[in-house]
Amino acid sequence: MPDFSPTDYAVPGFVLLVLVEMIWAWRRRPEAYEPKDTLISLSFGLGSTVAGLLFGGTAFALFLAAWEYRLFDIGWAWWAWPVCFVLDDLKYYWVHRAGHRIRWMWAAHVNHHSSQHYNLSTALRQTWTSAFTFGILFGFPLVLLGFHPVMLAICGGFNLIYQFWIHTEAIDKMPRWFEAIMNTPSHHRVHHATNPRYLDRNYAGVFIVWDKMFGTFEPETHDETIRYGIVKQLGSFNLLWAVFHEWIGMIQDIWRAPWRHKLSYLLREPGWTHDGSRDTSDMIRAKWHRRMAQDPNIDATAEFDDGSAPNRPEPGQNPIADSTKLA
Amino acid sequence: MPIRLVMEISPILLQFIGSLLAIGILTMIAHLLKLGPAPKLVSEQDARRAADQVHGGFRAVDISIDQAGNGAILRSADGQIMLLRPHRSHFAGRILPRDARLNVSEDTLIIDSAEKPFGTAQLQIRQPEQWVEAWEKSALTCKQTANA
């Protein structure tokens, strides 16, 4: 049985590549990085490894116990590795999709999305709290099929390493054949975008084919500038708030909700409310489609470039002063 | 003795310390390279664009931009008031909830978003008291609607 953790070996490479991307940003796009954001993202990464040490053992022990009841003796045959890698990536697609569509899972996964930047340090912005979700359940089918938990852990490690390099704006598009099969920086930028057209799309880890198969694929368009982050941006660099804000919000919602709605705040999609006071990603997209249908040219830039806006104050000027509009 | 001590420290602890050092060094390099320049709102168009990014479809009818470009306050036709304030190299915004508070100190509008992590913002605009009045009137309207 191999005793090997690929991510441990990859960490120095991660650090080096972040440095290389910073130099690229310095020369080409200084706004691609922000020191405090980088500090938070990297702290998330370090904290997640600590959380893994604290809680990962329990998950591994449960997998080992379940493996005793496996259907097939797959063992360590060479062919088992690529099969395991592909099936583990399929599992990743579903656990990731659940991470966006079930608020309990989103409470942990939101951390990876809460930066308004998209760079290699964002890739390291990993959750501390996944052990408190039911994400582990997605791993049991592969264990019960007969894949050894160590094999799954190693394949999962390589999956994570693959996903590092796609968190960048420094690469536009890869060759067409590659874009067709693999997850790429272009596909994953869509996943991190908050533009209505892109919300909850491209969940893939390594192979983008899963999104194409299950109807969640959206290609990147150059017609629209991508905005990164979450629908309600944090607006704070407080690390602990960044880690726990969605857990706190979810628990508050459950506490305040009428009894018959409490479970929905745990299991329905982020943004769902029993009184319709907030929007889910589907609602945001539907509203955007309606706005586009009314006026396809509507966007914040085009609309007001034609000089039709009623007030055009200079910075510092108060347009509502001496007016009765607000009465 | 110190060498023996270091040898005895668990590899995990060494890894942790190494990672902390790497985080510090990378953050320092980002500072030294002056990455993440602070943006300014220089026009109404900038403010509208930023507001639309905070809340898709937010159409401002009144806008006041801070004299130094460090934020703005906007009102939509349906009376919602939005605060935009800098968040390092981006702007972050909130449609102000009912328990938000607006005050004036000299020519500065002080806005408490009522959301502790989001905090307060100070905008230097002309006649800031007009926004306080607007906010109070809109709060009164809401109260009357709720009581009706």
Short mmCIF file of C-alpha atoms in Angstrom, two decimals:
data_model
loop_
_atom_site.label_atom_id
_atom_site.label_comp_id
_atom_site.label_asym_id
_atom_site.label_seq_id
_atom_site.Cartn_x
_atom_site.Cartn_y
_atom_site.Cartn_z
CA MET A 1 0.00 0.00 0.00
CA PRO A 2 1.63 3.31 -1.06
CA ASP A 3 2.15 5.95 1.62
CA PHE A 4 2.26 9.11 -0.44
CA SER A 5 0.58 12.51 -0.35
CA PRO A 6 1.00 14.31 -3.70
CA THR A 7 -0.15 17.68 -2.36
CA ASP A 8 2.70 17.78 0.21
CA TYR A 9 5.20 17.65 -2.64
CA ALA A 10 3.26 20.20 -4.69
CA VAL A 11 3.23 22.99 -2.08
CA PRO A 12 6.68 24.45 -2.98
CA GLY A 13 5.57 24.49 -6.62
CA PHE A 14 2.38 26.32 -5.63
CA VAL A 15 4.40 28.99 -3.83
CA LEU A 16 6.77 29.40 -6.78
CA LEU A 17 3.93 29.69 -9.30
CA VAL A 18 2.11 32.29 -7.16
CA LEU A 19 5.34 34.28 -7.20
CA VAL A 20 5.62 33.95 -11.00
CA GLU A 21 2.01 35.08 -11.41
CA MET A 22 2.64 38.05 -9.12
CA ILE A 23 5.49 39.15 -11.37
CA TRP A 24 3.18 38.77 -14.38
CA ALA A 25 0.58 40.91 -12.54
CA TRP A 26 3.22 43.53 -11.73
CA ARG A 27 4.11 43.84 -15.41
CA ARG A 28 0.68 43.45 -16.99
CA ARG A 29 -2.25 43.64 -14.53
CA PRO A 30 -1.47 45.05 -11.07
CA GLU A 31 -5.13 44.77 -10.10
CA ALA A 32 -5.02 40.97 -10.45
CA TYR A 33 -3.49 40.72 -6.96
CA GLU A 34 -4.09 42.57 -3.72
CA PRO A 35 -1.79 41.94 -0.72
CA LYS A 36 -4.49 41.61 1.92
CA ASP A 37 -6.60 39.37 -0.28
CA THR A 38 -3.54 37.21 -0.92
CA LEU A 39 -2.84 37.03 2.80
CA ILE A 40 -6.41 35.87 3.48
CA SER A 41 -6.40 33.31 0.66
CA LEU A 42 -3.09 31.79 1.76
CA SER A 43 -4.23 31.75 5.39
CA PHE A 44 -7.28 29.83 4.26
CA GLY A 45 -4.94 27.35 2.62
CA LEU A 46 -2.84 26.87 5.73
CA GLY A 47 -5.92 26.62 7.96
CA SER A 48 -7.46 24.01 5.71
CA THR A 49 -4.40 21.77 6.05
CA VAL A 50 -4.70 22.08 9.84
CA ALA A 51 -8.41 21.24 9.60
CA GLY A 52 -7.48 18.26 7.42
CA LEU A 53 -5.06 17.02 10.08
CA LEU A 54 -7.66 17.43 12.80
CA PHE A 55 -10.67 15.93 11.03
CA GLY A 56 -9.33 14.03 8.01
CA GLY A 57 -8.44 10.98 10.10
CA THR A 58 -12.07 10.36 11.02
CA ALA A 59 -13.20 10.37 7.39
CA PHE A 60 -10.35 8.05 6.44
CA ALA A 61 -11.21 5.63 9.27
CA LEU A 62 -14.86 5.57 8.14
CA PHE A 63 -13.77 4.84 4.56
CA LEU A 64 -11.49 2.02 5.74
CA ALA A 65 -14.34 0.51 7.75
CA ALA A 66 -16.67 0.74 4.75
CA TRP A 67 -14.02 -0.79 2.45
CA GLU A 68 -14.33 -4.04 4.41
CA TYR A 69 -17.78 -4.39 2.83
CA ARG A 70 -16.58 -3.76 -0.77
CA LEU A 71 -18.28 -5.42 -3.71
CA PHE A 72 -15.10 -6.11 -5.73
CA ASP A 73 -11.44 -6.73 -4.92
CA ILE A 74 -9.94 -4.11 -7.19
CA GLY A 75 -6.61 -4.04 -5.38
CA TRP A 76 -3.63 -2.07 -6.70
CA ALA A 77 -3.68 -3.13 -10.35
CA TRP A 78 -2.24 -0.51 -12.74
CA TRP A 79 -5.54 -0.08 -14.60
CA ALA A 80 -7.34 0.72 -11.36
CA TRP A 81 -5.47 4.04 -11.06
CA PRO A 82 -6.83 5.81 -14.18
CA VAL A 83 -10.29 4.34 -13.58
CA CYS A 84 -10.19 5.57 -9.99
CA PHE A 85 -9.00 9.02 -11.11
CA VAL A 86 -11.85 9.43 -13.62
CA LEU A 87 -14.53 8.13 -11.25
CA ASP A 88 -13.17 10.26 -8.41
CA ASP A 89 -13.44 13.28 -10.70
CA LEU A 90 -17.07 12.36 -11.43
CA LYS A 91 -17.62 12.19 -7.68
CA TYR A 92 -15.93 15.60 -7.37
CA TYR A 93 -18.37 17.05 -9.91
CA TRP A 94 -21.37 15.97 -7.81
CA VAL A 95 -19.94 16.93 -4.44
CA HIS A 96 -18.99 20.30 -5.92
CA ARG A 97 -22.43 20.76 -7.46
CA ALA A 98 -23.99 19.96 -4.08
CA GLY A 99 -21.56 22.49 -2.60
CA HIS A 100 -23.27 25.19 -4.64
CA ARG A 101 -26.87 23.99 -4.55
CA ILE A 102 -27.33 22.96 -0.93
CA ARG A 103 -26.85 25.71 1.62
CA TRP A 104 -25.38 23.42 4.26
CA MET A 105 -22.65 22.42 1.82
CA TRP A 106 -22.32 26.00 0.52
CA ALA A 107 -21.64 27.22 4.07
CA ALA A 108 -18.29 25.40 3.83
CA HIS A 109 -17.55 25.86 0.14
CA VAL A 110 -18.34 29.60 -0.03
CA ASN A 111 -14.86 30.28 1.37
CA HIS A 112 -13.30 29.25 -1.91
CA HIS A 113 -15.41 31.84 -3.74
CA SER A 114 -15.38 34.82 -1.42
CA SER A 115 -12.38 36.58 -2.96
CA GLN A 116 -13.12 39.31 -5.51
CA HIS A 117 -9.85 38.33 -7.17
CA TYR A 118 -9.08 35.34 -9.34
CA ASN A 119 -5.48 34.25 -9.22
CA LEU A 120 -3.38 31.28 -8.16
CA SER A 121 -3.64 32.26 -4.50
CA THR A 122 -7.43 31.89 -4.84
CA ALA A 123 -6.86 28.21 -5.62
CA LEU A 124 -5.38 27.79 -2.15
CA ARG A 125 -8.40 29.45 -0.53
CA GLN A 126 -9.78 26.17 0.78
CA THR A 127 -12.45 25.58 3.38
CA TRP A 128 -11.81 24.79 7.03
CA THR A 129 -15.25 23.37 7.71
CA SER A 130 -15.98 20.65 5.16
CA ALA A 131 -15.88 18.05 7.96
CA PHE A 132 -19.12 19.58 9.25
CA THR A 133 -21.02 18.88 6.03
CA PHE A 134 -22.20 15.57 4.58
CA GLY A 135 -19.76 15.76 1.64
CA ILE A 136 -18.08 12.59 2.85
CA LEU A 137 -21.15 10.57 1.79
CA PHE A 138 -20.30 11.16 -1.86
CA GLY A 139 -17.12 9.09 -1.40
CA PHE A 140 -18.75 5.91 -0.13
CA PRO A 141 -19.97 4.50 -3.49
CA LEU A 142 -16.37 4.31 -4.78
CA VAL A 143 -15.15 2.75 -1.52
CA LEU A 144 -17.93 0.18 -1.59
CA LEU A 145 -17.14 -0.53 -5.23
CA GLY A 146 -13.70 -1.63 -4.03
CA PHE A 147 -11.32 1.29 -4.53
CA HIS A 148 -8.96 1.47 -1.57
CA PRO A 149 -9.27 4.71 0.46
CA VAL A 150 -5.55 5.36 -0.01
CA MET A 151 -5.92 5.10 -3.79
CA LEU A 152 -8.86 7.50 -3.59
CA ALA A 153 -6.87 9.92 -1.43
CA ILE A 154 -3.96 9.92 -3.88
CA CYS A 155 -6.24 10.43 -6.89
CA GLY A 156 -8.03 13.21 -4.98
CA GLY A 157 -4.65 14.81 -4.28
CA PHE A 158 -3.72 14.84 -7.97
CA ASN A 159 -7.18 16.21 -8.77
CA LEU A 160 -6.55 19.10 -6.37
CA ILE A 161 -3.11 19.74 -7.89
CA TYR A 162 -4.62 19.87 -11.39
CA GLN A 163 -7.14 22.45 -10.25
CA PHE A 164 -4.42 24.81 -8.99
CA TRP A 165 -3.21 26.09 -12.36
CA ILE A 166 -6.70 26.84 -13.71
CA HIS A 167 -7.18 29.66 -11.19
CA THR A 168 -5.57 32.31 -13.32
CA GLU A 169 -6.34 35.17 -15.68
CA ALA A 170 -2.86 34.95 -17.16
CA ILE A 171 -3.95 32.23 -19.60
CA ASP A 172 -6.75 33.03 -22.03
CA LYS A 173 -7.70 29.84 -23.88
CA MET A 174 -5.98 26.50 -24.31
CA PRO A 175 -6.02 24.63 -27.66
CA ARG A 176 -9.54 23.71 -28.79
CA TRP A 177 -9.21 19.97 -28.23
CA PHE A 178 -8.02 20.64 -24.68
CA GLU A 179 -10.85 23.11 -23.95
CA ALA A 180 -13.31 20.47 -25.20
CA ILE A 181 -12.26 17.79 -22.73
CA MET A 182 -10.43 19.35 -19.82
CA ASN A 183 -11.27 21.98 -17.25
CA THR A 184 -9.27 25.09 -18.11
CA PRO A 185 -8.67 28.62 -16.78
CA SER A 186 -11.39 29.86 -19.16
CA HIS A 187 -13.99 27.34 -17.96
CA HIS A 188 -13.14 27.87 -14.33
CA ARG A 189 -13.25 31.68 -14.55
CA VAL A 190 -16.89 31.18 -15.49
CA HIS A 191 -17.36 29.08 -12.37
CA HIS A 192 -15.98 31.84 -10.12
CA ALA A 193 -18.00 34.60 -11.79
CA THR A 194 -21.00 36.34 -10.26
CA ASN A 195 -22.37 37.60 -13.58
CA PRO A 196 -25.93 36.25 -13.81
CA ARG A 197 -25.19 34.30 -17.00
CA TYR A 198 -22.38 32.41 -15.26
CA LEU A 199 -23.87 31.68 -11.81
CA ASP A 200 -23.72 28.01 -10.79
CA ARG A 201 -22.02 26.77 -13.92
CA ASN A 202 -18.93 24.65 -14.70
CA TYR A 203 -18.59 22.53 -11.57
CA ALA A 204 -15.92 20.29 -13.11
CA GLY A 205 -12.68 19.44 -11.37
CA VAL A 206 -10.46 17.99 -14.11
CA PHE A 207 -12.78 16.93 -16.97
CA ILE A 208 -15.23 19.55 -18.25
CA VAL A 209 -17.16 16.78 -19.99
CA TRP A 210 -19.22 16.23 -16.80
CA ASP A 211 -20.74 19.71 -17.11
CA LYS A 212 -21.51 19.07 -20.77
CA MET A 213 -23.12 15.73 -19.87
CA PHE A 214 -25.21 17.05 -16.99
CA GLY A 215 -26.29 20.37 -18.51
CA THR A 216 -24.26 22.82 -16.40
CA PHE A 217 -21.69 23.95 -18.97
CA GLU A 218 -21.36 27.61 -19.93
CA PRO A 219 -18.54 28.83 -22.18
CA GLU A 220 -16.71 32.06 -21.38
CA THR A 221 -17.64 34.98 -23.59
CA HIS A 222 -15.39 37.95 -24.19
CA ASP A 223 -18.43 40.25 -24.53
CA GLU A 224 -18.77 40.58 -20.80
CA THR A 225 -16.23 41.46 -18.12
CA ILE A 226 -16.17 38.81 -15.42
CA ARG A 227 -16.83 39.83 -11.83
CA TYR A 228 -15.49 37.44 -9.25
CA GLY A 229 -16.61 36.61 -5.75
CA ILE A 230 -20.01 35.96 -4.28
CA VAL A 231 -23.37 37.59 -4.92
CA LYS A 232 -23.20 39.48 -1.64
CA GLN A 233 -19.53 40.43 -1.48
CA LEU A 234 -17.97 40.14 1.96
CA GLY A 235 -16.55 43.66 2.02
CA SER A 236 -14.29 42.57 4.87
CA PHE A 237 -10.83 41.08 5.31
CA ASN A 238 -11.62 39.56 8.69
CA LEU A 239 -10.40 35.97 8.34
CA LEU A 240 -12.75 34.46 10.93
CA TRP A 241 -15.74 36.27 9.43
CA ALA A 242 -14.70 35.00 6.02
CA VAL A 243 -14.52 31.43 7.37
CA PHE A 244 -17.79 31.37 9.29
CA HIS A 245 -20.08 34.06 7.81
CA GLU A 246 -22.30 31.67 5.87
CA TRP A 247 -22.57 29.24 8.79
CA ILE A 248 -23.65 32.14 11.00
CA GLY A 249 -26.14 33.41 8.42
CA MET A 250 -27.60 29.95 7.91
CA ILE A 251 -28.00 29.26 11.62
CA GLN A 252 -29.64 32.67 12.13
CA ASP A 253 -32.06 31.96 9.28
CA ILE A 254 -32.94 28.55 10.70
CA TRP A 255 -33.42 30.04 14.16
CA ARG A 256 -35.75 32.80 12.92
CA ALA A 257 -37.73 30.73 10.41
CA PRO A 258 -41.13 29.19 11.11
CA TRP A 259 -40.83 25.50 12.01
CA ARG A 260 -42.07 24.19 8.68
CA HIS A 261 -39.34 26.11 6.82
CA LYS A 262 -36.36 25.42 9.06
CA LEU A 263 -35.11 22.39 7.14
CA SER A 264 -35.37 24.25 3.84
CA TYR A 265 -32.82 26.79 5.07
CA LEU A 266 -30.43 23.88 5.56
CA LEU A 267 -31.09 21.86 2.44
CA ARG A 268 -32.33 24.23 -0.24
CA GLU A 269 -30.16 26.37 -2.47
CA PRO A 270 -28.32 29.46 -1.17
CA GLY A 271 -30.48 32.57 -1.41
CA TRP A 272 -33.74 30.68 -0.90
CA THR A 273 -36.07 32.25 1.65
CA HIS A 274 -39.59 31.31 2.67
CA ASP A 275 -40.77 34.91 2.16
CA GLY A 276 -38.98 35.58 -1.13
CA SER A 277 -36.87 38.34 0.40
CA ARG A 278 -33.66 37.14 -1.24
CA ASP A 279 -32.76 35.69 -4.62
CA THR A 280 -31.33 32.32 -5.57
CA SER A 281 -28.96 32.07 -8.53
CA ASP A 282 -31.85 30.85 -10.70
CA MET A 283 -33.93 33.89 -9.74
CA ILE A 284 -31.01 36.26 -10.41
CA ARG A 285 -30.52 34.70 -13.84
CA ALA A 286 -34.25 34.83 -14.64
CA LYS A 287 -34.42 38.53 -13.71
CA TRP A 288 -31.36 39.21 -15.84
CA HIS A 289 -32.95 37.38 -18.79
CA ARG A 290 -36.08 39.52 -18.35
CA ARG A 291 -34.01 42.72 -18.32
CA MET A 292 -32.15 41.56 -21.40
CA ALA A 293 -35.39 40.71 -23.18
CA GLN A 294 -36.74 44.20 -22.46
CA ASP A 295 -33.58 45.88 -23.66
CA PRO A 296 -30.71 43.77 -25.01
CA ASN A 297 -28.36 46.77 -24.79
CA ILE A 298 -29.00 47.27 -21.13
CA ASP A 299 -25.88 47.30 -19.09
CA ALA A 300 -24.52 49.75 -16.62
CA THR A 301 -22.06 51.18 -19.11
CA ALA A 302 -24.12 51.46 -22.27
CA GLU A 303 -27.25 52.75 -20.65
CA PHE A 304 -25.73 55.93 -19.37
CA ASP A 305 -23.27 56.68 -22.11
CA ASP A 306 -25.95 58.30 -24.25
CA GLY A 307 -26.36 61.29 -21.97
CA SER A 308 -29.92 60.43 -21.08
CA ALA A 309 -29.33 60.24 -17.36
CA PRO A 310 -31.27 62.92 -15.49
CA ASN A 311 -28.43 63.95 -13.20
CA ARG A 312 -24.78 64.11 -14.00
CA PRO A 313 -23.13 65.40 -10.86
CA GLU A 314 -19.42 65.94 -10.54
CA PRO A 315 -17.65 64.07 -7.74
CA GLY A 316 -18.65 65.62 -4.43
CA GLN A 317 -21.80 67.23 -5.79
CA ASN A 318 -25.10 66.29 -4.17
CA PRO A 319 -27.84 65.75 -6.73
CA ILE A 320 -30.63 65.59 -4.18
CA ALA A 321 -29.77 68.87 -2.52
CA ASP A 322 -32.58 71.40 -2.79
CA SER A 323 -34.77 68.95 -4.64
CA THR A 324 -38.16 67.65 -3.68
CA LYS A 325 -37.75 64.36 -5.49
CA LEU A 326 -37.40 62.43 -2.29
CA ALA A 327 -40.46 63.82 -0.58
CA MET B 1 21.36 21.81 21.90
CA PRO B 2 19.30 24.12 19.60
CA ILE B 3 20.07 21.86 16.61
CA ARG B 4 18.90 18.81 18.53
CA LEU B 5 15.77 20.70 19.49
CA VAL B 6 15.01 21.59 15.88
CA MET B 7 15.58 17.97 14.83
CA GLU B 8 13.10 16.85 17.42
CA ILE B 9 10.35 19.23 16.30
CA SER B 10 7.77 17.29 14.42
CA PRO B 11 7.90 17.58 10.62
CA ILE B 12 4.30 18.79 10.69
CA LEU B 13 5.25 21.74 12.89
CA LEU B 14 8.17 22.56 10.61
CA GLN B 15 5.84 22.41 7.62
CA PHE B 16 3.46 24.77 9.41
CA ILE B 17 6.20 27.26 10.24
CA GLY B 18 7.53 27.05 6.67
CA SER B 19 4.06 27.73 5.29
CA LEU B 20 3.63 30.72 7.60
CA LEU B 21 6.94 32.11 6.39
CA ALA B 22 5.94 31.58 2.75
CA ILE B 23 2.63 33.37 3.36
CA GLY B 24 4.43 36.31 4.96
CA ILE B 25 7.00 36.53 2.17
CA LEU B 26 4.41 36.36 -0.65
CA THR B 27 2.25 39.00 1.03
CA MET B 28 5.29 41.24 1.47
CA ILE B 29 6.25 40.80 -2.18
CA ALA B 30 2.70 41.74 -3.24
CA HIS B 31 3.10 44.92 -1.12
CA LEU B 32 6.53 45.71 -2.55
CA LEU B 33 5.28 45.28 -6.11
CA LYS B 34 2.42 47.68 -5.26
CA LEU B 35 -0.16 45.22 -6.52
CA GLY B 36 -3.85 45.97 -6.08
CA PRO B 37 -4.11 49.70 -6.75
CA ALA B 38 -7.15 51.36 -5.15
CA PRO B 39 -9.80 52.34 -7.69
CA LYS B 40 -11.63 55.67 -7.67
CA LEU B 41 -15.15 56.51 -8.69
CA VAL B 42 -14.59 59.41 -11.04
CA SER B 43 -17.93 59.60 -12.77
CA GLU B 44 -21.56 58.81 -12.34
CA GLN B 45 -21.11 56.06 -14.88
CA ASP B 46 -18.51 54.41 -12.65
CA ALA B 47 -20.90 54.52 -9.72
CA ARG B 48 -23.76 53.09 -11.76
CA ARG B 49 -21.58 50.28 -13.03
CA ALA B 50 -20.37 49.45 -9.52
CA ALA B 51 -23.94 49.58 -8.19
CA ASP B 52 -25.17 47.24 -10.89
CA GLN B 53 -22.44 44.83 -9.89
CA VAL B 54 -23.56 44.92 -6.27
CA HIS B 55 -27.21 44.40 -7.13
CA GLY B 56 -28.10 43.46 -10.69
CA GLY B 57 -30.73 45.82 -12.07
CA PHE B 58 -30.17 48.59 -9.52
CA ARG B 59 -30.95 51.76 -11.46
CA ALA B 60 -29.88 54.88 -9.61
CA VAL B 61 -31.83 58.09 -10.07
CA ASP B 62 -29.70 60.10 -7.62
CA ILE B 63 -26.01 59.71 -7.00
CA SER B 64 -23.50 61.49 -4.80
CA ILE B 65 -19.87 60.60 -5.29
CA ASP B 66 -17.25 61.21 -2.63
CA GLN B 67 -15.00 64.17 -3.51
CA ALA B 68 -11.94 61.94 -3.52
CA GLY B 69 -13.75 59.16 -5.39
CA ASN B 70 -13.73 56.90 -2.34
CA GLY B 71 -17.28 55.69 -2.56
CA ALA B 72 -20.75 56.90 -3.36
CA ILE B 73 -24.33 56.86 -2.18
CA LEU B 74 -27.10 56.14 -4.64
CA ARG B 75 -30.90 56.09 -4.59
CA SER B 76 -33.07 54.03 -6.91
CA ALA B 77 -36.47 55.06 -8.21
CA ASP B 78 -38.18 52.79 -5.70
CA GLY B 79 -36.39 54.50 -2.80
CA GLN B 80 -33.68 51.97 -2.03
CA ILE B 81 -30.42 53.56 -0.96
CA MET B 82 -27.10 51.93 -1.73
CA LEU B 83 -23.70 52.60 -0.22
CA LEU B 84 -20.59 51.93 -2.27
CA ARG B 85 -17.31 51.96 -0.43
CA PRO B 86 -13.78 50.90 -1.35
CA HIS B 87 -12.68 47.41 -0.49
CA ARG B 88 -9.01 47.68 -1.38
CA SER B 89 -8.80 47.16 -5.14
CA HIS B 90 -12.56 46.80 -5.60
CA PHE B 91 -15.73 48.46 -4.45
CA ALA B 92 -18.13 46.69 -2.15
CA GLY B 93 -21.69 47.82 -1.62
CA ARG B 94 -24.85 47.28 0.32
CA ILE B 95 -28.44 48.30 -0.14
CA LEU B 96 -28.91 49.86 3.27
CA PRO B 97 -31.18 47.93 5.61
CA ARG B 98 -33.74 49.73 7.79
CA ASP B 99 -31.49 49.71 10.83
CA ALA B 100 -28.64 51.48 9.00
CA ARG B 101 -27.83 54.96 10.30
CA LEU B 102 -26.83 58.12 8.48
CA ASN B 103 -25.26 61.09 10.26
CA VAL B 104 -23.50 64.25 9.25
CA SER B 105 -20.31 65.65 10.66
CA GLU B 106 -19.37 68.93 9.01
CA ASP B 107 -19.40 68.15 5.30
CA THR B 108 -19.05 64.41 5.76
CA LEU B 109 -21.84 61.89 5.51
CA ILE B 110 -21.22 59.03 7.94
CA ILE B 111 -23.04 55.83 7.08
CA ASP B 112 -23.29 52.94 9.48
CA SER B 113 -24.31 49.94 7.37
CA ALA B 114 -25.69 48.13 10.46
CA GLU B 115 -23.58 45.18 9.40
CA LYS B 116 -20.61 45.02 11.72
CA PRO B 117 -18.10 43.31 9.40
CA PHE B 118 -19.02 45.69 6.56
CA GLY B 119 -18.62 48.64 8.92
CA THR B 120 -19.12 52.34 8.36
CA ALA B 121 -18.20 54.65 5.53
CA GLN B 122 -17.49 58.37 5.35
CA LEU B 123 -18.32 60.27 2.20
CA GLN B 124 -17.35 63.86 1.58
CA ILE B 125 -20.19 65.25 -0.47
CA ARG B 126 -21.96 68.60 -0.75
CA GLN B 127 -25.01 69.05 1.49
CA PRO B 128 -24.82 65.59 3.04
CA GLU B 129 -27.77 66.40 5.33
CA GLN B 130 -30.05 65.96 2.32
CA TRP B 131 -29.26 62.26 2.31
CA VAL B 132 -30.00 62.00 6.03
CA GLU B 133 -33.38 63.63 5.41
CA ALA B 134 -34.02 61.31 2.49
CA TRP B 135 -33.16 58.32 4.63
CA GLU B 136 -35.42 59.44 7.48
CA LYS B 137 -38.32 60.08 5.11
CA SER B 138 -37.93 56.70 3.49
CA ALA B 139 -37.80 55.04 6.93
CA LEU B 140 -41.01 56.87 7.89
CA THR B 141 -42.73 55.79 4.69
CA CYS B 142 -41.79 52.18 5.41
CA LYS B 143 -43.10 52.45 8.97
CA GLN B 144 -46.40 53.90 7.76
CA THR B 145 -46.73 51.18 5.12
CA ALA B 146 -46.06 48.53 7.72
CA ASN B 147 -48.66 49.98 10.08
CA ALA B 148 -51.31 50.40 7.37
#
